[in-house]
């Protein structure tokens, strides 16, 4: 535990007009610091560590899709959560990645302070780097608490972002197949 992090939470409570020494808040700075460290644990991970050699040789050159991966992240502008799903696809060129590692890559990048647009790109770039795929597609649909709890307070809004690399960018048929398949899974 970083003592200064809990100390900062104590100061935040004071800045809000609260008494951090009252019974209900006595342990809050430490709990909040631990929670923030957990929510941002992606900073302590790397693509190499997450993948950990979990690639298998494969002759397939057909689309591999891992749809509906739950994600939880924090908006870097307000430190409020955004919650959604990532749909990831790639076209292998001799190597396939274990599906659990695709989900772990999503989590690694999501567990950093983020904006959804960058998160989508980081996932796509990592999948391309690891697999040397002929194409990678990532679509994220998420609900942002910074838009729901403050500001415009729009409860039913979602944000969708996509990154299409290689064959998914170059071929409208490949892109359309992916979008149709993830449409069936949602």
PDB file of C-alpha atoms in Angstrom:
ATOM      1  CA  UNK A   1       0.000   0.000   0.000  1.00  0.00           C
ATOM      2  CA  UNK A   2       1.320   3.417  -0.907  1.00  0.00           C
ATOM      3  CA  UNK A   3       0.905   5.520   2.247  1.00  0.00           C
ATOM      4  CA  UNK A   4       0.770   8.706   0.226  1.00  0.00           C
ATOM      5  CA  UNK A   5      -2.174   7.429  -1.830  1.00  0.00           C
ATOM      6  CA  UNK A   6      -4.294   6.838   1.272  1.00  0.00           C
ATOM      7  CA  UNK A   7      -3.132  10.220   2.586  1.00  0.00           C
ATOM      8  CA  UNK A   8      -4.374  11.851  -0.593  1.00  0.00           C
ATOM      9  CA  UNK A   9      -7.771  10.202  -0.145  1.00  0.00           C
ATOM     10  CA  UNK A  10      -7.856  11.556   3.401  1.00  0.00           C
ATOM     11  CA  UNK A  11      -7.239  15.048   1.997  1.00  0.00           C
ATOM     12  CA  UNK A  12      -9.946  14.551  -0.636  1.00  0.00           C
ATOM     13  CA  UNK A  13     -12.436  13.716   2.128  1.00  0.00           C
ATOM     14  CA  UNK A  14     -11.430  16.878   3.962  1.00  0.00           C
ATOM     15  CA  UNK A  15     -11.728  18.876   0.743  1.00  0.00           C
ATOM     16  CA  UNK A  16     -15.288  17.608   0.346  1.00  0.00           C
ATOM     17  CA  UNK A  17     -16.117  18.935   3.805  1.00  0.00           C
ATOM     18  CA  UNK A  18     -16.095  15.507   5.449  1.00  0.00           C
ATOM     19  CA  UNK A  19     -14.422  14.487   8.674  1.00  0.00           C
ATOM     20  CA  UNK A  20     -12.089  11.577   7.842  1.00  0.00           C
ATOM     21  CA  UNK A  21     -11.916  10.799  11.571  1.00  0.00           C
ATOM     22  CA  UNK A  22     -15.614  10.039  11.932  1.00  0.00           C
ATOM     23  CA  UNK A  23     -16.494   6.390  12.517  1.00  0.00           C
ATOM     24  CA  UNK A  24     -17.824   5.583   9.034  1.00  0.00           C
ATOM     25  CA  UNK A  25     -14.780   7.081   7.288  1.00  0.00           C
ATOM     26  CA  UNK A  26     -11.919   5.916   9.516  1.00  0.00           C
ATOM     27  CA  UNK A  27     -10.741   3.200   7.105  1.00  0.00           C
ATOM     28  CA  UNK A  28     -12.023   4.807   3.901  1.00  0.00           C
ATOM     29  CA  UNK A  29      -8.713   6.348   2.755  1.00  0.00           C
ATOM     30  CA  UNK A  30      -6.953   2.968   2.956  1.00  0.00           C
ATOM     31  CA  UNK A  31      -9.863   1.115   1.312  1.00  0.00           C
ATOM     32  CA  UNK A  32     -10.102   3.717  -1.467  1.00  0.00           C
ATOM     33  CA  UNK A  33      -6.344   3.517  -2.089  1.00  0.00           C
ATOM     34  CA  UNK A  34      -6.479  -0.297  -2.313  1.00  0.00           C
ATOM     35  CA  UNK A  35      -9.484  -0.100  -4.632  1.00  0.00           C
ATOM     36  CA  UNK A  36      -7.754   2.388  -6.940  1.00  0.00           C
ATOM     37  CA  UNK A  37      -4.622   0.244  -7.054  1.00  0.00           C
ATOM     38  CA  UNK A  38      -6.734  -2.751  -8.030  1.00  0.00           C
ATOM     39  CA  UNK A  39      -8.738  -0.808 -10.614  1.00  0.00           C
ATOM     40  CA  UNK A  40      -5.487   0.365 -12.210  1.00  0.00           C
ATOM     41  CA  UNK A  41      -3.448  -2.845 -11.928  1.00  0.00           C
ATOM     42  CA  UNK A  42      -3.004  -2.921 -15.715  1.00  0.00           C
ATOM     43  CA  UNK A  43      -0.054  -0.558 -15.320  1.00  0.00           C
ATOM     44  CA  UNK A  44       1.901  -3.393 -13.735  1.00  0.00           C
ATOM     45  CA  UNK A  45       1.335  -5.753 -16.679  1.00  0.00           C
ATOM     46  CA  UNK A  46       2.830  -6.061 -20.143  1.00  0.00           C
ATOM     47  CA  UNK A  47       1.587  -7.719 -23.324  1.00  0.00           C
ATOM     48  CA  UNK A  48       4.389 -10.274 -23.082  1.00  0.00           C
ATOM     49  CA  UNK A  49       3.542 -11.187 -19.494  1.00  0.00           C
ATOM     50  CA  UNK A  50      -0.171 -11.521 -20.225  1.00  0.00           C
ATOM     51  CA  UNK A  51       0.265 -13.648 -23.354  1.00  0.00           C
ATOM     52  CA  UNK A  52       3.004 -15.748 -21.726  1.00  0.00           C
ATOM     53  CA  UNK A  53       3.642 -17.790 -24.866  1.00  0.00           C
ATOM     54  CA  UNK A  54       0.010 -18.947 -25.193  1.00  0.00           C
ATOM     55  CA  UNK A  55       0.154 -19.128 -28.987  1.00  0.00           C
ATOM     56  CA  UNK A  56      -0.487 -22.318 -30.911  1.00  0.00           C
ATOM     57  CA  UNK A  57       0.447 -23.200 -34.467  1.00  0.00           C
ATOM     58  CA  UNK A  58      -2.618 -23.409 -36.690  1.00  0.00           C
ATOM     59  CA  UNK A  59      -3.320 -23.801 -40.391  1.00  0.00           C
ATOM     60  CA  UNK A  60      -6.570 -21.871 -40.175  1.00  0.00           C
ATOM     61  CA  UNK A  61      -6.856 -18.619 -42.037  1.00  0.00           C
ATOM     62  CA  UNK A  62     -10.502 -18.091 -41.101  1.00  0.00           C
ATOM     63  CA  UNK A  63     -11.721 -15.376 -38.769  1.00  0.00           C
ATOM     64  CA  UNK A  64     -11.375 -16.025 -35.035  1.00  0.00           C
ATOM     65  CA  UNK A  65     -13.843 -14.033 -32.919  1.00  0.00           C
ATOM     66  CA  UNK A  66     -13.973 -13.574 -29.154  1.00  0.00           C
ATOM     67  CA  UNK A  67     -17.174 -11.557 -28.634  1.00  0.00           C
ATOM     68  CA  UNK A  68     -18.744 -10.029 -25.561  1.00  0.00           C
ATOM     69  CA  UNK A  69     -15.667  -9.660 -23.331  1.00  0.00           C
ATOM     70  CA  UNK A  70     -16.795  -7.687 -20.280  1.00  0.00           C
ATOM     71  CA  UNK A  71     -14.649  -4.676 -19.494  1.00  0.00           C
ATOM     72  CA  UNK A  72     -14.426  -2.215 -16.650  1.00  0.00           C
ATOM     73  CA  UNK A  73     -12.283   0.877 -16.915  1.00  0.00           C
ATOM     74  CA  UNK A  74     -11.870   4.360 -15.487  1.00  0.00           C
ATOM     75  CA  UNK A  75     -12.273   7.489 -17.579  1.00  0.00           C
ATOM     76  CA  UNK A  76      -9.036   9.445 -17.395  1.00  0.00           C
ATOM     77  CA  UNK A  77     -10.947  12.740 -17.415  1.00  0.00           C
ATOM     78  CA  UNK A  78     -13.161  12.217 -14.352  1.00  0.00           C
ATOM     79  CA  UNK A  79     -11.888   8.977 -12.774  1.00  0.00           C
ATOM     80  CA  UNK A  80     -15.385   7.553 -13.143  1.00  0.00           C
ATOM     81  CA  UNK A  81     -16.069   4.055 -14.475  1.00  0.00           C
ATOM     82  CA  UNK A  82     -17.056   3.064 -17.951  1.00  0.00           C
ATOM     83  CA  UNK A  83     -18.413  -0.422 -18.370  1.00  0.00           C
ATOM     84  CA  UNK A  84     -19.037  -2.410 -21.506  1.00  0.00           C
ATOM     85  CA  UNK A  85     -18.075  -5.196 -23.855  1.00  0.00           C
ATOM     86  CA  UNK A  86     -15.256  -5.700 -26.302  1.00  0.00           C
ATOM     87  CA  UNK A  87     -15.670  -7.798 -29.425  1.00  0.00           C
ATOM     88  CA  UNK A  88     -12.299  -8.920 -30.807  1.00  0.00           C
ATOM     89  CA  UNK A  89     -11.530 -10.729 -34.052  1.00  0.00           C
ATOM     90  CA  UNK A  90      -8.439 -11.576 -36.028  1.00  0.00           C
ATOM     91  CA  UNK A  91      -7.459 -13.543 -39.115  1.00  0.00           C
ATOM     92  CA  UNK A  92      -4.574 -15.873 -38.212  1.00  0.00           C
ATOM     93  CA  UNK A  93      -1.451 -16.361 -40.290  1.00  0.00           C
ATOM     94  CA  UNK A  94      -0.093 -19.519 -38.702  1.00  0.00           C
ATOM     95  CA  UNK A  95      -0.629 -18.790 -34.993  1.00  0.00           C
ATOM     96  CA  UNK A  96      -3.720 -18.556 -32.820  1.00  0.00           C
ATOM     97  CA  UNK A  97      -4.012 -17.071 -29.349  1.00  0.00           C
ATOM     98  CA  UNK A  98      -5.850 -18.758 -26.492  1.00  0.00           C
ATOM     99  CA  UNK A  99      -9.218 -16.980 -26.079  1.00  0.00           C
ATOM    100  CA  UNK A 100      -8.577 -16.366 -22.380  1.00  0.00           C
ATOM    101  CA  UNK A 101      -5.459 -14.401 -23.340  1.00  0.00           C
ATOM    102  CA  UNK A 102      -7.551 -12.169 -25.613  1.00  0.00           C
ATOM    103  CA  UNK A 103      -9.773 -11.408 -22.609  1.00  0.00           C
ATOM    104  CA  UNK A 104      -6.716 -10.816 -20.415  1.00  0.00           C
ATOM    105  CA  UNK A 105      -5.311  -8.333 -22.939  1.00  0.00           C
ATOM    106  CA  UNK A 106      -8.624  -6.456 -22.879  1.00  0.00           C
ATOM    107  CA  UNK A 107      -8.475  -6.390 -19.072  1.00  0.00           C
ATOM    108  CA  UNK A 108      -4.840  -5.264 -18.979  1.00  0.00           C
ATOM    109  CA  UNK A 109      -5.538  -2.158 -21.056  1.00  0.00           C
ATOM    110  CA  UNK A 110      -8.935  -1.515 -19.442  1.00  0.00           C
ATOM    111  CA  UNK A 111      -7.334  -1.511 -15.988  1.00  0.00           C
ATOM    112  CA  UNK A 112      -5.543   1.747 -16.726  1.00  0.00           C
ATOM    113  CA  UNK A 113      -6.876   5.287 -16.817  1.00  0.00           C
ATOM    114  CA  UNK A 114      -8.335   5.455 -20.305  1.00  0.00           C
ATOM    115  CA  UNK A 115     -10.499   6.937 -22.943  1.00  0.00           C
ATOM    116  CA  UNK A 116     -12.470   4.378 -24.905  1.00  0.00           C
ATOM    117  CA  UNK A 117     -11.008   5.406 -28.244  1.00  0.00           C
ATOM    118  CA  UNK A 118      -7.447   4.683 -27.074  1.00  0.00           C
ATOM    119  CA  UNK A 119      -8.478   1.469 -25.343  1.00  0.00           C
ATOM    120  CA  UNK A 120      -9.918   0.132 -28.601  1.00  0.00           C
ATOM    121  CA  UNK A 121      -6.711   0.951 -30.481  1.00  0.00           C
ATOM    122  CA  UNK A 122      -4.423  -0.522 -27.803  1.00  0.00           C
ATOM    123  CA  UNK A 123      -6.269  -3.847 -27.856  1.00  0.00           C
ATOM    124  CA  UNK A 124      -6.166  -4.043 -31.659  1.00  0.00           C
ATOM    125  CA  UNK A 125      -2.479  -3.161 -31.823  1.00  0.00           C
ATOM    126  CA  UNK A 126      -1.608  -5.758 -29.157  1.00  0.00           C
ATOM    127  CA  UNK A 127      -3.540  -8.546 -30.914  1.00  0.00           C
ATOM    128  CA  UNK A 128      -1.832  -7.646 -34.197  1.00  0.00           C
ATOM    129  CA  UNK A 129       1.604  -7.558 -32.525  1.00  0.00           C
ATOM    130  CA  UNK A 130       1.157 -10.912 -30.777  1.00  0.00           C
ATOM    131  CA  UNK A 131      -0.461 -12.905 -33.587  1.00  0.00           C
ATOM    132  CA  UNK A 132       0.949 -11.226 -36.725  1.00  0.00           C
ATOM    133  CA  UNK A 133      -2.628 -11.526 -37.983  1.00  0.00           C
ATOM    134  CA  UNK A 134      -3.692 -10.628 -41.515  1.00  0.00           C
ATOM    135  CA  UNK A 135      -6.332  -8.433 -39.926  1.00  0.00           C
ATOM    136  CA  UNK A 136      -7.663  -7.404 -36.529  1.00  0.00           C
ATOM    137  CA  UNK A 137     -11.010  -5.901 -35.569  1.00  0.00           C
ATOM    138  CA  UNK A 138     -12.063  -4.538 -32.194  1.00  0.00           C
ATOM    139  CA  UNK A 139     -15.430  -3.008 -31.354  1.00  0.00           C
ATOM    140  CA  UNK A 140     -16.185  -1.687 -27.879  1.00  0.00           C
ATOM    141  CA  UNK A 141     -19.601  -0.627 -26.673  1.00  0.00           C
ATOM    142  CA  UNK A 142     -19.654   1.010 -23.247  1.00  0.00           C
ATOM    143  CA  UNK A 143     -21.694   3.093 -20.862  1.00  0.00           C
ATOM    144  CA  UNK A 144     -19.838   5.982 -19.240  1.00  0.00           C
ATOM    145  CA  UNK A 145     -20.652   7.021 -15.690  1.00  0.00           C
ATOM    146  CA  UNK A 146     -19.169  10.465 -16.399  1.00  0.00           C
ATOM    147  CA  UNK A 147     -22.038  10.914 -18.858  1.00  0.00           C
ATOM    148  CA  UNK A 148     -24.659   9.212 -16.695  1.00  0.00           C
ATOM    149  CA  UNK A 149     -23.901  10.490 -13.168  1.00  0.00           C
ATOM    150  CA  UNK A 150     -22.808  14.050 -13.971  1.00  0.00           C
ATOM    151  CA  UNK A 151     -22.871  16.488 -16.861  1.00  0.00           C
ATOM    152  CA  UNK A 152     -25.656  15.636 -19.309  1.00  0.00           C
ATOM    153  CA  UNK A 153     -26.957  12.759 -17.120  1.00  0.00           C
ATOM    154  CA  UNK A 154     -28.086  10.591 -20.045  1.00  0.00           C
ATOM    155  CA  UNK A 155     -28.909   7.195 -18.562  1.00  0.00           C
ATOM    156  CA  UNK A 156     -29.458   5.165 -21.727  1.00  0.00           C
ATOM    157  CA  UNK A 157     -26.568   6.322 -23.844  1.00  0.00           C
ATOM    158  CA  UNK A 158     -23.728   4.116 -25.010  1.00  0.00           C
ATOM    159  CA  UNK A 159     -20.582   4.855 -26.918  1.00  0.00           C
ATOM    160  CA  UNK A 160     -19.294   2.556 -29.658  1.00  0.00           C
ATOM    161  CA  UNK A 161     -15.748   2.610 -30.979  1.00  0.00           C
ATOM    162  CA  UNK A 162     -14.022   0.433 -33.534  1.00  0.00           C
ATOM    163  CA  UNK A 163     -10.580  -0.193 -34.908  1.00  0.00           C
ATOM    164  CA  UNK A 164     -10.149  -2.209 -38.092  1.00  0.00           C
ATOM    165  CA  UNK A 165      -6.657  -3.243 -39.183  1.00  0.00           C
ATOM    166  CA  UNK A 166      -5.417  -5.133 -42.243  1.00  0.00           C
ATOM    167  CA  UNK A 167      -8.051  -7.288 -43.953  1.00  0.00           C
ATOM    168  CA  UNK A 168     -10.852  -5.801 -41.828  1.00  0.00           C
ATOM    169  CA  UNK A 169      -9.996  -2.312 -43.071  1.00  0.00           C
ATOM    170  CA  UNK A 170      -9.254  -3.306 -46.646  1.00  0.00           C
ATOM    171  CA  UNK A 171     -12.176  -5.663 -47.290  1.00  0.00           C
ATOM    172  CA  UNK A 172     -15.739  -4.468 -46.749  1.00  0.00           C
ATOM    173  CA  UNK A 173     -16.895  -8.112 -46.983  1.00  0.00           C
ATOM    174  CA  UNK A 174     -14.593  -9.197 -44.144  1.00  0.00           C
ATOM    175  CA  UNK A 175     -15.614  -6.213 -42.048  1.00  0.00           C
ATOM    176  CA  UNK A 176     -19.306  -6.866 -42.740  1.00  0.00           C
ATOM    177  CA  UNK A 177     -18.980 -10.562 -41.797  1.00  0.00           C
ATOM    178  CA  UNK A 178     -17.413  -9.575 -38.462  1.00  0.00           C
ATOM    179  CA  UNK A 179     -20.071  -6.971 -37.726  1.00  0.00           C
ATOM    180  CA  UNK A 180     -22.856  -9.419 -38.568  1.00  0.00           C
ATOM    181  CA  UNK A 181     -21.364 -12.127 -36.372  1.00  0.00           C
ATOM    182  CA  UNK A 182     -20.939  -9.865 -33.347  1.00  0.00           C
ATOM    183  CA  UNK A 183     -24.474  -8.566 -33.920  1.00  0.00           C
ATOM    184  CA  UNK A 184     -25.722 -12.115 -33.357  1.00  0.00           C
ATOM    185  CA  UNK A 185     -23.751 -12.457 -30.125  1.00  0.00           C
ATOM    186  CA  UNK A 186     -25.049  -9.322 -28.431  1.00  0.00           C
TER     187      UNK A 186
END
